[in-house]
Amino acid sequence: MAVPAFAASLDVPHAHYGLSVGNSETFNGLRFNLADEDVKTIRGMNFTVFNWDGHYEKAYTLTANRIDGLALGVMGPRAREINGLALGCWLTNVGVMRGINIAPIHVIGGTTTGFTFSLVHTLKKLNGIGIGMVTNIEEESNGVLIGLLYLTAPKVNGVVIQGLFSGKVEEVTGLSLEWGSLAFLASGILAGLSVGPAPETSASPSFSPVGSKKLTGMMIGGYNLVKEQKGVLLGLFGNSIKKGSGLQIGTLFNTAESFDGVQIGFINHIEENPFLFRWMPGINFHFGGDAEEKENP
């Protein structure tokens, strides 16, 4: 049976400032409460221990409107807006966060500006630095984003650092560092530099390719798989593209369906070259546009 939060509070020396113990709705100073209910504005230091069973069943319920200062909680804190420092042992839930947000397990929020650390992020938008073992951004991230195990974001402006098993980032503008990736990595645009020598995993091809639909810039990886390339591909083992231009360097092999540029590697393949020059050792090249462009000027 759910136990309701206390509506009353003990406030010293005044009802709105000083020291408060209980469910004070508007207070400035030090405030301690077991479980928040319909809190309006707290300025100072707020410590809420946990939520009652009714709140636990609705884990995403926001029980406070605004907290300015230091927000602490064992299971929380939870507020529509937090400005300052938020520390919780589990499930920090905030609509808008400005400052530092740290929860060992699971940070849920709308827009976070500042520094966020958690084993799991589920944020709508991140501006600043986010560090999480599993990070999920619904809209975009501006700044530094570190995934470590897994990271998903439609768009990242700045620096992305993913480790072990990289997740899905659709568009990157800036610098992306990958160490170990799954085959569905970066199914969008990589503009800048992507680095990712990838180990073999059961969930991907032999060398777990660092891959994208479109590359503008430079990609460095164990095996680079790109649909459309403009720039430089450096592959420890090789590079594979459908259409591109620029430079491909791969220790073992390079392959392309349509390519304007130079390939350097042990074996090089350009499908649109004349039959005798499609497969070449050491170096291969093609200039002058692809067959489709010649047929449809």
PDB file of C-alpha atoms in Angstrom:
ATOM      1  CA  MET A   1       0.000   0.000   0.000  1.00  0.00           C
ATOM      2  CA  ALA A   2       1.395   3.395  -0.981  1.00  0.00           C
ATOM      3  CA  VAL A   3       2.132   5.782   1.856  1.00  0.00           C
ATOM      4  CA  PRO A   4       1.438   9.458   1.127  1.00  0.00           C
ATOM      5  CA  ALA A   5       4.185  12.025   1.588  1.00  0.00           C
ATOM      6  CA  PHE A   6       3.887  14.292   4.616  1.00  0.00           C
ATOM      7  CA  ALA A   7       2.211  17.595   3.713  1.00  0.00           C
ATOM      8  CA  ALA A   8       3.677  19.361   6.751  1.00  0.00           C
ATOM      9  CA  SER A   9       7.243  20.345   7.624  1.00  0.00           C
ATOM     10  CA  LEU A  10       9.245  21.670  10.559  1.00  0.00           C
ATOM     11  CA  ASP A  11      10.885  24.940   9.519  1.00  0.00           C
ATOM     12  CA  VAL A  12      13.392  26.910  11.640  1.00  0.00           C
ATOM     13  CA  PRO A  13      13.509  29.884  12.052  1.00  0.00           C
ATOM     14  CA  HIS A  14      11.008  30.727   9.283  1.00  0.00           C
ATOM     15  CA  ALA A  15       8.571  28.873   7.068  1.00  0.00           C
ATOM     16  CA  HIS A  16      10.529  29.836   3.938  1.00  0.00           C
ATOM     17  CA  TYR A  17      14.202  29.975   5.000  1.00  0.00           C
ATOM     18  CA  GLY A  18      16.653  28.377   7.392  1.00  0.00           C
ATOM     19  CA  LEU A  19      16.349  24.662   8.164  1.00  0.00           C
ATOM     20  CA  SER A  20      13.427  22.554   6.982  1.00  0.00           C
ATOM     21  CA  VAL A  21      12.569  18.938   7.813  1.00  0.00           C
ATOM     22  CA  GLY A  22       9.597  17.591   5.880  1.00  0.00           C
ATOM     23  CA  ASN A  23       7.722  18.328   2.675  1.00  0.00           C
ATOM     24  CA  SER A  24       8.123  22.098   2.523  1.00  0.00           C
ATOM     25  CA  GLU A  25       7.010  23.288  -0.898  1.00  0.00           C
ATOM     26  CA  THR A  26       9.021  26.539  -1.158  1.00  0.00           C
ATOM     27  CA  PHE A  27      12.184  26.964   0.912  1.00  0.00           C
ATOM     28  CA  ASN A  28      15.617  28.643   0.993  1.00  0.00           C
ATOM     29  CA  GLY A  29      18.401  27.002   2.984  1.00  0.00           C
ATOM     30  CA  LEU A  30      18.874  23.411   4.178  1.00  0.00           C
ATOM     31  CA  ARG A  31      15.974  21.055   3.474  1.00  0.00           C
ATOM     32  CA  PHE A  32      15.621  17.360   4.390  1.00  0.00           C
ATOM     33  CA  ASN A  33      12.684  15.197   3.356  1.00  0.00           C
ATOM     34  CA  LEU A  34      11.857  11.508   3.010  1.00  0.00           C
ATOM     35  CA  ALA A  35       9.796  11.858  -0.183  1.00  0.00           C
ATOM     36  CA  ASP A  36       8.840  14.936  -2.177  1.00  0.00           C
ATOM     37  CA  GLU A  37       5.302  15.719  -3.208  1.00  0.00           C
ATOM     38  CA  ASP A  38       4.297  18.796  -5.280  1.00  0.00           C
ATOM     39  CA  VAL A  39       7.422  20.778  -4.358  1.00  0.00           C
ATOM     40  CA  LYS A  40       7.621  24.209  -6.003  1.00  0.00           C
ATOM     41  CA  THR A  41      11.031  25.885  -5.526  1.00  0.00           C
ATOM     42  CA  ILE A  42      13.982  24.959  -3.324  1.00  0.00           C
ATOM     43  CA  ARG A  43      17.108  27.129  -3.161  1.00  0.00           C
ATOM     44  CA  GLY A  44      20.138  25.957  -1.212  1.00  0.00           C
ATOM     45  CA  MET A  45      20.733  22.303  -0.333  1.00  0.00           C
ATOM     46  CA  ASN A  46      17.989  19.737  -0.729  1.00  0.00           C
ATOM     47  CA  PHE A  47      18.243  16.113   0.374  1.00  0.00           C
ATOM     48  CA  THR A  48      15.365  13.777  -0.438  1.00  0.00           C
ATOM     49  CA  VAL A  49      15.954  10.206   0.672  1.00  0.00           C
ATOM     50  CA  PHE A  50      13.688   8.254  -1.667  1.00  0.00           C
ATOM     51  CA  ASN A  51      10.200   8.031  -3.126  1.00  0.00           C
ATOM     52  CA  TRP A  52       7.347   6.047  -1.678  1.00  0.00           C
ATOM     53  CA  ASP A  53       6.000   2.919  -3.367  1.00  0.00           C
ATOM     54  CA  GLY A  54       3.565   4.909  -5.469  1.00  0.00           C
ATOM     55  CA  HIS A  55       6.427   6.934  -6.924  1.00  0.00           C
ATOM     56  CA  TYR A  56       8.588   3.873  -7.389  1.00  0.00           C
ATOM     57  CA  GLU A  57       5.925   2.331  -9.606  1.00  0.00           C
ATOM     58  CA  LYS A  58       6.020   5.527 -11.690  1.00  0.00           C
ATOM     59  CA  ALA A  59       9.793   5.903 -11.810  1.00  0.00           C
ATOM     60  CA  TYR A  60       9.770   8.884 -14.176  1.00  0.00           C
ATOM     61  CA  THR A  61       7.440  11.067 -12.090  1.00  0.00           C
ATOM     62  CA  LEU A  62       8.892  14.531 -11.427  1.00  0.00           C
ATOM     63  CA  THR A  63       8.085  15.394  -7.803  1.00  0.00           C
ATOM     64  CA  ALA A  64       9.595  18.894  -7.672  1.00  0.00           C
ATOM     65  CA  ASN A  65       9.340  21.925  -9.933  1.00  0.00           C
ATOM     66  CA  ARG A  66      12.742  23.599  -9.411  1.00  0.00           C
ATOM     67  CA  ILE A  67      15.869  23.107  -7.297  1.00  0.00           C
ATOM     68  CA  ASP A  68      18.682  25.694  -7.293  1.00  0.00           C
ATOM     69  CA  GLY A  69      21.914  24.703  -5.575  1.00  0.00           C
ATOM     70  CA  LEU A  70      22.737  21.206  -4.334  1.00  0.00           C
ATOM     71  CA  ALA A  71      20.208  18.447  -4.985  1.00  0.00           C
ATOM     72  CA  LEU A  72      20.922  15.145  -3.219  1.00  0.00           C
ATOM     73  CA  GLY A  73      19.015  11.885  -3.026  1.00  0.00           C
ATOM     74  CA  VAL A  74      19.303   8.153  -2.598  1.00  0.00           C
ATOM     75  CA  MET A  75      16.638   7.508  -5.241  1.00  0.00           C
ATOM     76  CA  GLY A  76      16.554  10.781  -7.092  1.00  0.00           C
ATOM     77  CA  PRO A  77      16.625  13.749  -7.180  1.00  0.00           C
ATOM     78  CA  ARG A  78      13.703  14.412  -9.511  1.00  0.00           C
ATOM     79  CA  ALA A  79      12.725  17.866 -10.687  1.00  0.00           C
ATOM     80  CA  ARG A  80      11.535  19.671 -13.788  1.00  0.00           C
ATOM     81  CA  GLU A  81      14.529  22.005 -13.467  1.00  0.00           C
ATOM     82  CA  ILE A  82      17.799  21.715 -11.522  1.00  0.00           C
ATOM     83  CA  ASN A  83      20.459  24.437 -11.529  1.00  0.00           C
ATOM     84  CA  GLY A  84      23.692  23.528  -9.766  1.00  0.00           C
ATOM     85  CA  LEU A  85      24.855  20.091  -8.620  1.00  0.00           C
ATOM     86  CA  ALA A  86      22.682  16.966  -8.599  1.00  0.00           C
ATOM     87  CA  LEU A  87      23.905  13.781  -6.903  1.00  0.00           C
ATOM     88  CA  GLY A  88      21.827  10.608  -6.692  1.00  0.00           C
ATOM     89  CA  CYS A  89      22.516   6.930  -6.159  1.00  0.00           C
ATOM     90  CA  TRP A  90      19.901   5.809  -8.653  1.00  0.00           C
ATOM     91  CA  LEU A  91      17.666   7.292 -11.352  1.00  0.00           C
ATOM     92  CA  THR A  92      18.251  11.031 -11.349  1.00  0.00           C
ATOM     93  CA  ASN A  93      15.315  12.375 -13.349  1.00  0.00           C
ATOM     94  CA  VAL A  94      15.288  15.985 -14.510  1.00  0.00           C
ATOM     95  CA  GLY A  95      13.564  17.936 -17.269  1.00  0.00           C
ATOM     96  CA  VAL A  96      16.216  20.659 -17.614  1.00  0.00           C
ATOM     97  CA  MET A  97      19.626  20.374 -15.923  1.00  0.00           C
ATOM     98  CA  ARG A  98      22.217  23.159 -15.798  1.00  0.00           C
ATOM     99  CA  GLY A  99      25.431  22.293 -14.004  1.00  0.00           C
ATOM    100  CA  ILE A 100      26.777  18.922 -12.858  1.00  0.00           C
ATOM    101  CA  ASN A 101      24.626  15.806 -12.781  1.00  0.00           C
ATOM    102  CA  ILE A 102      26.095  12.613 -11.307  1.00  0.00           C
ATOM    103  CA  ALA A 103      24.253   9.339 -10.747  1.00  0.00           C
ATOM    104  CA  PRO A 104      26.071   5.985 -10.627  1.00  0.00           C
ATOM    105  CA  ILE A 105      23.054   4.358 -12.259  1.00  0.00           C
ATOM    106  CA  HIS A 106      20.803   5.988 -14.861  1.00  0.00           C
ATOM    107  CA  VAL A 107      20.370   9.686 -15.578  1.00  0.00           C
ATOM    108  CA  ILE A 108      17.112  10.542 -17.348  1.00  0.00           C
ATOM    109  CA  GLY A 109      16.439  14.023 -18.627  1.00  0.00           C
ATOM    110  CA  GLY A 110      15.336  16.447 -21.286  1.00  0.00           C
ATOM    111  CA  THR A 111      18.109  18.993 -21.873  1.00  0.00           C
ATOM    112  CA  THR A 112      21.343  18.859 -19.872  1.00  0.00           C
ATOM    113  CA  THR A 113      23.905  21.661 -20.034  1.00  0.00           C
ATOM    114  CA  GLY A 114      27.175  21.041 -18.231  1.00  0.00           C
ATOM    115  CA  PHE A 115      28.691  17.766 -17.020  1.00  0.00           C
ATOM    116  CA  THR A 116      26.767  14.513 -16.735  1.00  0.00           C
ATOM    117  CA  PHE A 117      28.112  11.197 -15.470  1.00  0.00           C
ATOM    118  CA  SER A 118      26.217   7.932 -15.201  1.00  0.00           C
ATOM    119  CA  LEU A 119      26.397   4.267 -16.133  1.00  0.00           C
ATOM    120  CA  VAL A 120      23.355   4.925 -18.314  1.00  0.00           C
ATOM    121  CA  HIS A 121      22.246   8.210 -19.932  1.00  0.00           C
ATOM    122  CA  THR A 122      18.838   8.726 -21.485  1.00  0.00           C
ATOM    123  CA  LEU A 123      18.739  12.371 -22.493  1.00  0.00           C
ATOM    124  CA  LYS A 124      16.853  14.379 -25.072  1.00  0.00           C
ATOM    125  CA  LYS A 125      19.700  16.854 -25.672  1.00  0.00           C
ATOM    126  CA  LEU A 126      23.176  17.261 -24.185  1.00  0.00           C
ATOM    127  CA  ASN A 127      25.241  20.447 -24.217  1.00  0.00           C
ATOM    128  CA  GLY A 128      28.621  19.930 -22.628  1.00  0.00           C
ATOM    129  CA  ILE A 129      30.321  16.737 -21.448  1.00  0.00           C
ATOM    130  CA  GLY A 130      28.546  13.423 -21.001  1.00  0.00           C
ATOM    131  CA  ILE A 131      30.239  10.266 -19.721  1.00  0.00           C
ATOM    132  CA  GLY A 132      28.218   7.057 -19.520  1.00  0.00           C
ATOM    133  CA  MET A 133      28.714   3.338 -19.942  1.00  0.00           C
ATOM    134  CA  VAL A 134      25.520   3.291 -22.014  1.00  0.00           C
ATOM    135  CA  THR A 135      24.500   6.653 -23.474  1.00  0.00           C
ATOM    136  CA  ASN A 136      21.341   7.399 -25.446  1.00  0.00           C
ATOM    137  CA  ILE A 137      20.726  10.912 -26.807  1.00  0.00           C
ATOM    138  CA  GLU A 138      17.368  11.368 -28.534  1.00  0.00           C
ATOM    139  CA  GLU A 139      18.111  14.592 -30.474  1.00  0.00           C
ATOM    140  CA  GLU A 140      21.700  15.886 -30.453  1.00  0.00           C
ATOM    141  CA  SER A 141      24.827  16.398 -28.404  1.00  0.00           C
ATOM    142  CA  ASN A 142      27.022  19.492 -28.500  1.00  0.00           C
ATOM    143  CA  GLY A 143      30.403  19.105 -26.855  1.00  0.00           C
ATOM    144  CA  VAL A 144      32.176  15.972 -25.659  1.00  0.00           C
ATOM    145  CA  LEU A 145      30.318  12.661 -25.463  1.00  0.00           C
ATOM    146  CA  ILE A 146      31.986   9.483 -24.162  1.00  0.00           C
ATOM    147  CA  GLY A 147      30.119   6.201 -24.551  1.00  0.00           C
ATOM    148  CA  LEU A 148      32.703   3.583 -23.428  1.00  0.00           C
ATOM    149  CA  LEU A 149      30.471   0.556 -24.098  1.00  0.00           C
ATOM    150  CA  TYR A 150      27.582   1.775 -26.230  1.00  0.00           C
ATOM    151  CA  LEU A 151      26.406   5.127 -27.554  1.00  0.00           C
ATOM    152  CA  THR A 152      23.469   6.220 -29.695  1.00  0.00           C
ATOM    153  CA  ALA A 153      22.766   9.739 -30.919  1.00  0.00           C
ATOM    154  CA  PRO A 154      21.230  11.128 -34.119  1.00  0.00           C
ATOM    155  CA  LYS A 155      23.705  14.019 -34.249  1.00  0.00           C
ATOM    156  CA  VAL A 156      26.900  14.951 -32.413  1.00  0.00           C
ATOM    157  CA  ASN A 157      28.711  18.271 -32.796  1.00  0.00           C
ATOM    158  CA  GLY A 158      32.126  18.116 -31.169  1.00  0.00           C
ATOM    159  CA  VAL A 159      34.010  15.071 -29.937  1.00  0.00           C
ATOM    160  CA  VAL A 160      32.659  11.522 -29.679  1.00  0.00           C
ATOM    161  CA  ILE A 161      34.724   8.881 -27.872  1.00  0.00           C
ATOM    162  CA  GLN A 162      33.372   5.326 -27.915  1.00  0.00           C
ATOM    163  CA  GLY A 163      35.041   2.280 -26.449  1.00  0.00           C
ATOM    164  CA  LEU A 164      34.885  -1.498 -26.771  1.00  0.00           C
ATOM    165  CA  PHE A 165      31.566  -1.822 -28.620  1.00  0.00           C
ATOM    166  CA  SER A 166      30.605   1.408 -30.333  1.00  0.00           C
ATOM    167  CA  GLY A 167      26.997   2.251 -30.893  1.00  0.00           C
ATOM    168  CA  LYS A 168      25.114   4.127 -33.594  1.00  0.00           C
ATOM    169  CA  VAL A 169      25.830   7.801 -34.291  1.00  0.00           C
ATOM    170  CA  GLU A 170      24.039   8.987 -37.403  1.00  0.00           C
ATOM    171  CA  GLU A 171      25.870  12.279 -37.935  1.00  0.00           C
ATOM    172  CA  VAL A 172      29.160  13.547 -36.530  1.00  0.00           C
ATOM    173  CA  THR A 173      30.675  16.968 -37.125  1.00  0.00           C
ATOM    174  CA  GLY A 174      34.071  17.153 -35.487  1.00  0.00           C
ATOM    175  CA  LEU A 175      36.170  14.302 -34.116  1.00  0.00           C
ATOM    176  CA  SER A 176      35.016  10.722 -33.578  1.00  0.00           C
ATOM    177  CA  LEU A 177      37.286   8.203 -31.875  1.00  0.00           C
ATOM    178  CA  GLU A 178      36.173   4.571 -32.047  1.00  0.00           C
ATOM    179  CA  TRP A 179      37.899   1.569 -30.473  1.00  0.00           C
ATOM    180  CA  GLY A 180      36.024  -1.562 -31.423  1.00  0.00           C
ATOM    181  CA  SER A 181      32.781  -1.218 -33.316  1.00  0.00           C
ATOM    182  CA  LEU A 182      29.734  -3.155 -34.374  1.00  0.00           C
ATOM    183  CA  ALA A 183      28.787  -3.370 -38.013  1.00  0.00           C
ATOM    184  CA  PHE A 184      26.005  -0.776 -37.708  1.00  0.00           C
ATOM    185  CA  LEU A 185      28.307   1.978 -36.449  1.00  0.00           C
ATOM    186  CA  ALA A 186      27.787   5.468 -37.874  1.00  0.00           C
ATOM    187  CA  SER A 187      24.934   4.924 -40.293  1.00  0.00           C
ATOM    188  CA  GLY A 188      24.964   8.551 -41.361  1.00  0.00           C
ATOM    189  CA  ILE A 189      27.538  11.254 -42.040  1.00  0.00           C
ATOM    190  CA  LEU A 190      31.038  11.426 -40.612  1.00  0.00           C
ATOM    191  CA  ALA A 191      32.528  14.867 -41.226  1.00  0.00           C
ATOM    192  CA  GLY A 192      35.952  15.138 -39.648  1.00  0.00           C
ATOM    193  CA  LEU A 193      38.088  12.278 -38.362  1.00  0.00           C
ATOM    194  CA  SER A 194      36.964   8.807 -37.344  1.00  0.00           C
ATOM    195  CA  VAL A 195      39.504   6.484 -35.745  1.00  0.00           C
ATOM    196  CA  GLY A 196      38.647   2.871 -35.049  1.00  0.00           C
ATOM    197  CA  PRO A 197      40.818  -0.234 -35.235  1.00  0.00           C
ATOM    198  CA  ALA A 198      38.181  -2.824 -34.370  1.00  0.00           C
ATOM    199  CA  PRO A 199      38.585  -6.320 -32.945  1.00  0.00           C
ATOM    200  CA  GLU A 200      36.685  -9.345 -34.168  1.00  0.00           C
ATOM    201  CA  THR A 201      33.295  -9.945 -32.546  1.00  0.00           C
ATOM    202  CA  SER A 202      30.578 -12.528 -33.112  1.00  0.00           C
ATOM    203  CA  ALA A 203      28.097  -9.776 -33.978  1.00  0.00           C
ATOM    204  CA  SER A 204      29.993  -8.412 -36.974  1.00  0.00           C
ATOM    205  CA  PRO A 205      32.196  -9.333 -39.945  1.00  0.00           C
ATOM    206  CA  SER A 206      35.774 -10.500 -39.512  1.00  0.00           C
ATOM    207  CA  PHE A 207      37.302  -7.199 -38.480  1.00  0.00           C
ATOM    208  CA  SER A 208      34.180  -5.353 -37.261  1.00  0.00           C
ATOM    209  CA  PRO A 209      34.235  -2.529 -39.828  1.00  0.00           C
ATOM    210  CA  VAL A 210      34.188   1.123 -38.996  1.00  0.00           C
ATOM    211  CA  GLY A 211      31.476   2.154 -41.421  1.00  0.00           C
ATOM    212  CA  SER A 212      29.265   4.965 -42.639  1.00  0.00           C
ATOM    213  CA  LYS A 213      26.965   5.900 -45.476  1.00  0.00           C
ATOM    214  CA  LYS A 214      28.888   9.044 -46.295  1.00  0.00           C
ATOM    215  CA  LEU A 215      32.367  10.217 -45.345  1.00  0.00           C
ATOM    216  CA  THR A 216      33.773  13.707 -45.834  1.00  0.00           C
ATOM    217  CA  GLY A 217      37.252  13.990 -44.365  1.00  0.00           C
ATOM    218  CA  MET A 218      39.401  11.164 -43.016  1.00  0.00           C
ATOM    219  CA  MET A 219      38.604   7.735 -41.609  1.00  0.00           C
ATOM    220  CA  ILE A 220      41.186   5.543 -39.886  1.00  0.00           C
ATOM    221  CA  GLY A 221      40.208   2.016 -38.904  1.00  0.00           C
ATOM    222  CA  GLY A 222      40.966  -1.675 -38.988  1.00  0.00           C
ATOM    223  CA  TYR A 223      38.566  -2.165 -41.897  1.00  0.00           C
ATOM    224  CA  ASN A 224      36.678   0.851 -43.272  1.00  0.00           C
ATOM    225  CA  LEU A 225      33.324   0.275 -44.959  1.00  0.00           C
ATOM    226  CA  VAL A 226      31.862   3.390 -46.636  1.00  0.00           C
ATOM    227  CA  LYS A 227      29.054   3.836 -49.114  1.00  0.00           C
ATOM    228  CA  GLU A 228      30.179   7.258 -50.363  1.00  0.00           C
ATOM    229  CA  GLN A 229      33.641   8.727 -49.752  1.00  0.00           C
ATOM    230  CA  LYS A 230      35.324  12.070 -50.340  1.00  0.00           C
ATOM    231  CA  GLY A 231      38.691  12.255 -48.657  1.00  0.00           C
ATOM    232  CA  VAL A 232      41.151   9.763 -47.223  1.00  0.00           C
ATOM    233  CA  LEU A 233      40.628   6.197 -46.013  1.00  0.00           C
ATOM    234  CA  LEU A 234      43.379   4.539 -43.979  1.00  0.00           C
ATOM    235  CA  GLY A 235      42.668   0.893 -43.196  1.00  0.00           C
ATOM    236  CA  LEU A 236      44.894  -1.378 -41.161  1.00  0.00           C
ATOM    237  CA  PHE A 237      43.494  -4.324 -43.119  1.00  0.00           C
ATOM    238  CA  GLY A 238      41.588  -2.691 -45.945  1.00  0.00           C
ATOM    239  CA  ASN A 239      38.953  -0.318 -47.305  1.00  0.00           C
ATOM    240  CA  SER A 240      35.706  -0.961 -49.157  1.00  0.00           C
ATOM    241  CA  ILE A 241      33.554   1.726 -50.798  1.00  0.00           C
ATOM    242  CA  LYS A 242      30.754   1.855 -53.308  1.00  0.00           C
ATOM    243  CA  LYS A 243      31.535   5.279 -54.752  1.00  0.00           C
ATOM    244  CA  GLY A 244      34.211   7.787 -53.884  1.00  0.00           C
ATOM    245  CA  SER A 245      37.137  10.004 -54.671  1.00  0.00           C
ATOM    246  CA  GLY A 246      40.465  10.741 -53.042  1.00  0.00           C
ATOM    247  CA  LEU A 247      42.902   8.265 -51.522  1.00  0.00           C
ATOM    248  CA  GLN A 248      42.592   4.719 -50.193  1.00  0.00           C
ATOM    249  CA  ILE A 249      45.451   3.104 -48.284  1.00  0.00           C
ATOM    250  CA  GLY A 250      45.037  -0.437 -46.990  1.00  0.00           C
ATOM    251  CA  THR A 251      47.677  -2.958 -45.913  1.00  0.00           C
ATOM    252  CA  LEU A 252      45.926  -5.963 -47.488  1.00  0.00           C
ATOM    253  CA  PHE A 253      43.396  -4.662 -49.983  1.00  0.00           C
ATOM    254  CA  ASN A 254      41.252  -1.808 -51.297  1.00  0.00           C
ATOM    255  CA  THR A 255      38.061  -2.257 -53.253  1.00  0.00           C
ATOM    256  CA  ALA A 256      35.651   0.195 -54.907  1.00  0.00           C
ATOM    257  CA  GLU A 257      32.803  -0.027 -57.389  1.00  0.00           C
ATOM    258  CA  SER A 258      33.295   3.532 -58.638  1.00  0.00           C
ATOM    259  CA  PHE A 259      36.347   5.582 -57.683  1.00  0.00           C
ATOM    260  CA  ASP A 260      38.291   8.642 -58.837  1.00  0.00           C
ATOM    261  CA  GLY A 261      41.660   8.648 -57.156  1.00  0.00           C
ATOM    262  CA  VAL A 262      44.489   6.400 -56.048  1.00  0.00           C
ATOM    263  CA  GLN A 263      44.507   3.091 -54.162  1.00  0.00           C
ATOM    264  CA  ILE A 264      47.644   1.863 -52.383  1.00  0.00           C
ATOM    265  CA  GLY A 265      47.729  -1.640 -50.922  1.00  0.00           C
ATOM    266  CA  PHE A 266      48.728  -5.261 -51.486  1.00  0.00           C
ATOM    267  CA  ILE A 267      45.691  -5.859 -53.745  1.00  0.00           C
ATOM    268  CA  ASN A 268      43.617  -3.013 -55.226  1.00  0.00           C
ATOM    269  CA  HIS A 269      40.304  -3.288 -57.054  1.00  0.00           C
ATOM    270  CA  ILE A 270      38.314  -0.678 -59.012  1.00  0.00           C
ATOM    271  CA  GLU A 271      35.300  -2.273 -60.679  1.00  0.00           C
ATOM    272  CA  GLU A 272      34.773   0.444 -63.326  1.00  0.00           C
ATOM    273  CA  ASN A 273      38.320   0.125 -64.704  1.00  0.00           C
ATOM    274  CA  PRO A 274      38.899  -1.832 -67.922  1.00  0.00           C
ATOM    275  CA  PHE A 275      38.949  -5.592 -67.304  1.00  0.00           C
ATOM    276  CA  LEU A 276      42.745  -5.987 -67.282  1.00  0.00           C
ATOM    277  CA  PHE A 277      43.195  -3.124 -64.795  1.00  0.00           C
ATOM    278  CA  ARG A 278      40.418  -3.878 -62.326  1.00  0.00           C
ATOM    279  CA  TRP A 279      42.674  -5.851 -59.993  1.00  0.00           C
ATOM    280  CA  MET A 280      46.172  -4.468 -59.495  1.00  0.00           C
ATOM    281  CA  PRO A 281      48.967  -5.197 -56.984  1.00  0.00           C
ATOM    282  CA  GLY A 282      50.653  -2.329 -55.135  1.00  0.00           C
ATOM    283  CA  ILE A 283      48.766   0.568 -56.690  1.00  0.00           C
ATOM    284  CA  ASN A 284      45.647   1.221 -58.754  1.00  0.00           C
ATOM    285  CA  PHE A 285      43.983   4.412 -59.932  1.00  0.00           C
ATOM    286  CA  HIS A 286      41.121   5.834 -61.955  1.00  0.00           C
ATOM    287  CA  PHE A 287      40.357   9.389 -63.058  1.00  0.00           C
ATOM    288  CA  GLY A 288      37.691  10.957 -65.223  1.00  0.00           C
ATOM    289  CA  GLY A 289      34.332  10.194 -63.575  1.00  0.00           C
ATOM    290  CA  ASP A 290      32.265   7.018 -63.414  1.00  0.00           C
ATOM    291  CA  ALA A 291      30.385   5.214 -66.125  1.00  0.00           C
ATOM    292  CA  GLU A 292      26.997   6.505 -64.969  1.00  0.00           C
ATOM    293  CA  GLU A 293      28.143  10.132 -65.254  1.00  0.00           C
ATOM    294  CA  LYS A 294      29.464   9.489 -68.794  1.00  0.00           C
ATOM    295  CA  GLU A 295      26.165   7.937 -69.901  1.00  0.00           C
ATOM    296  CA  ASN A 296      24.125  10.756 -68.301  1.00  0.00           C
ATOM    297  CA  PRO A 297      26.143  13.982 -68.776  1.00  0.00           C
TER     298      PRO A 297
END
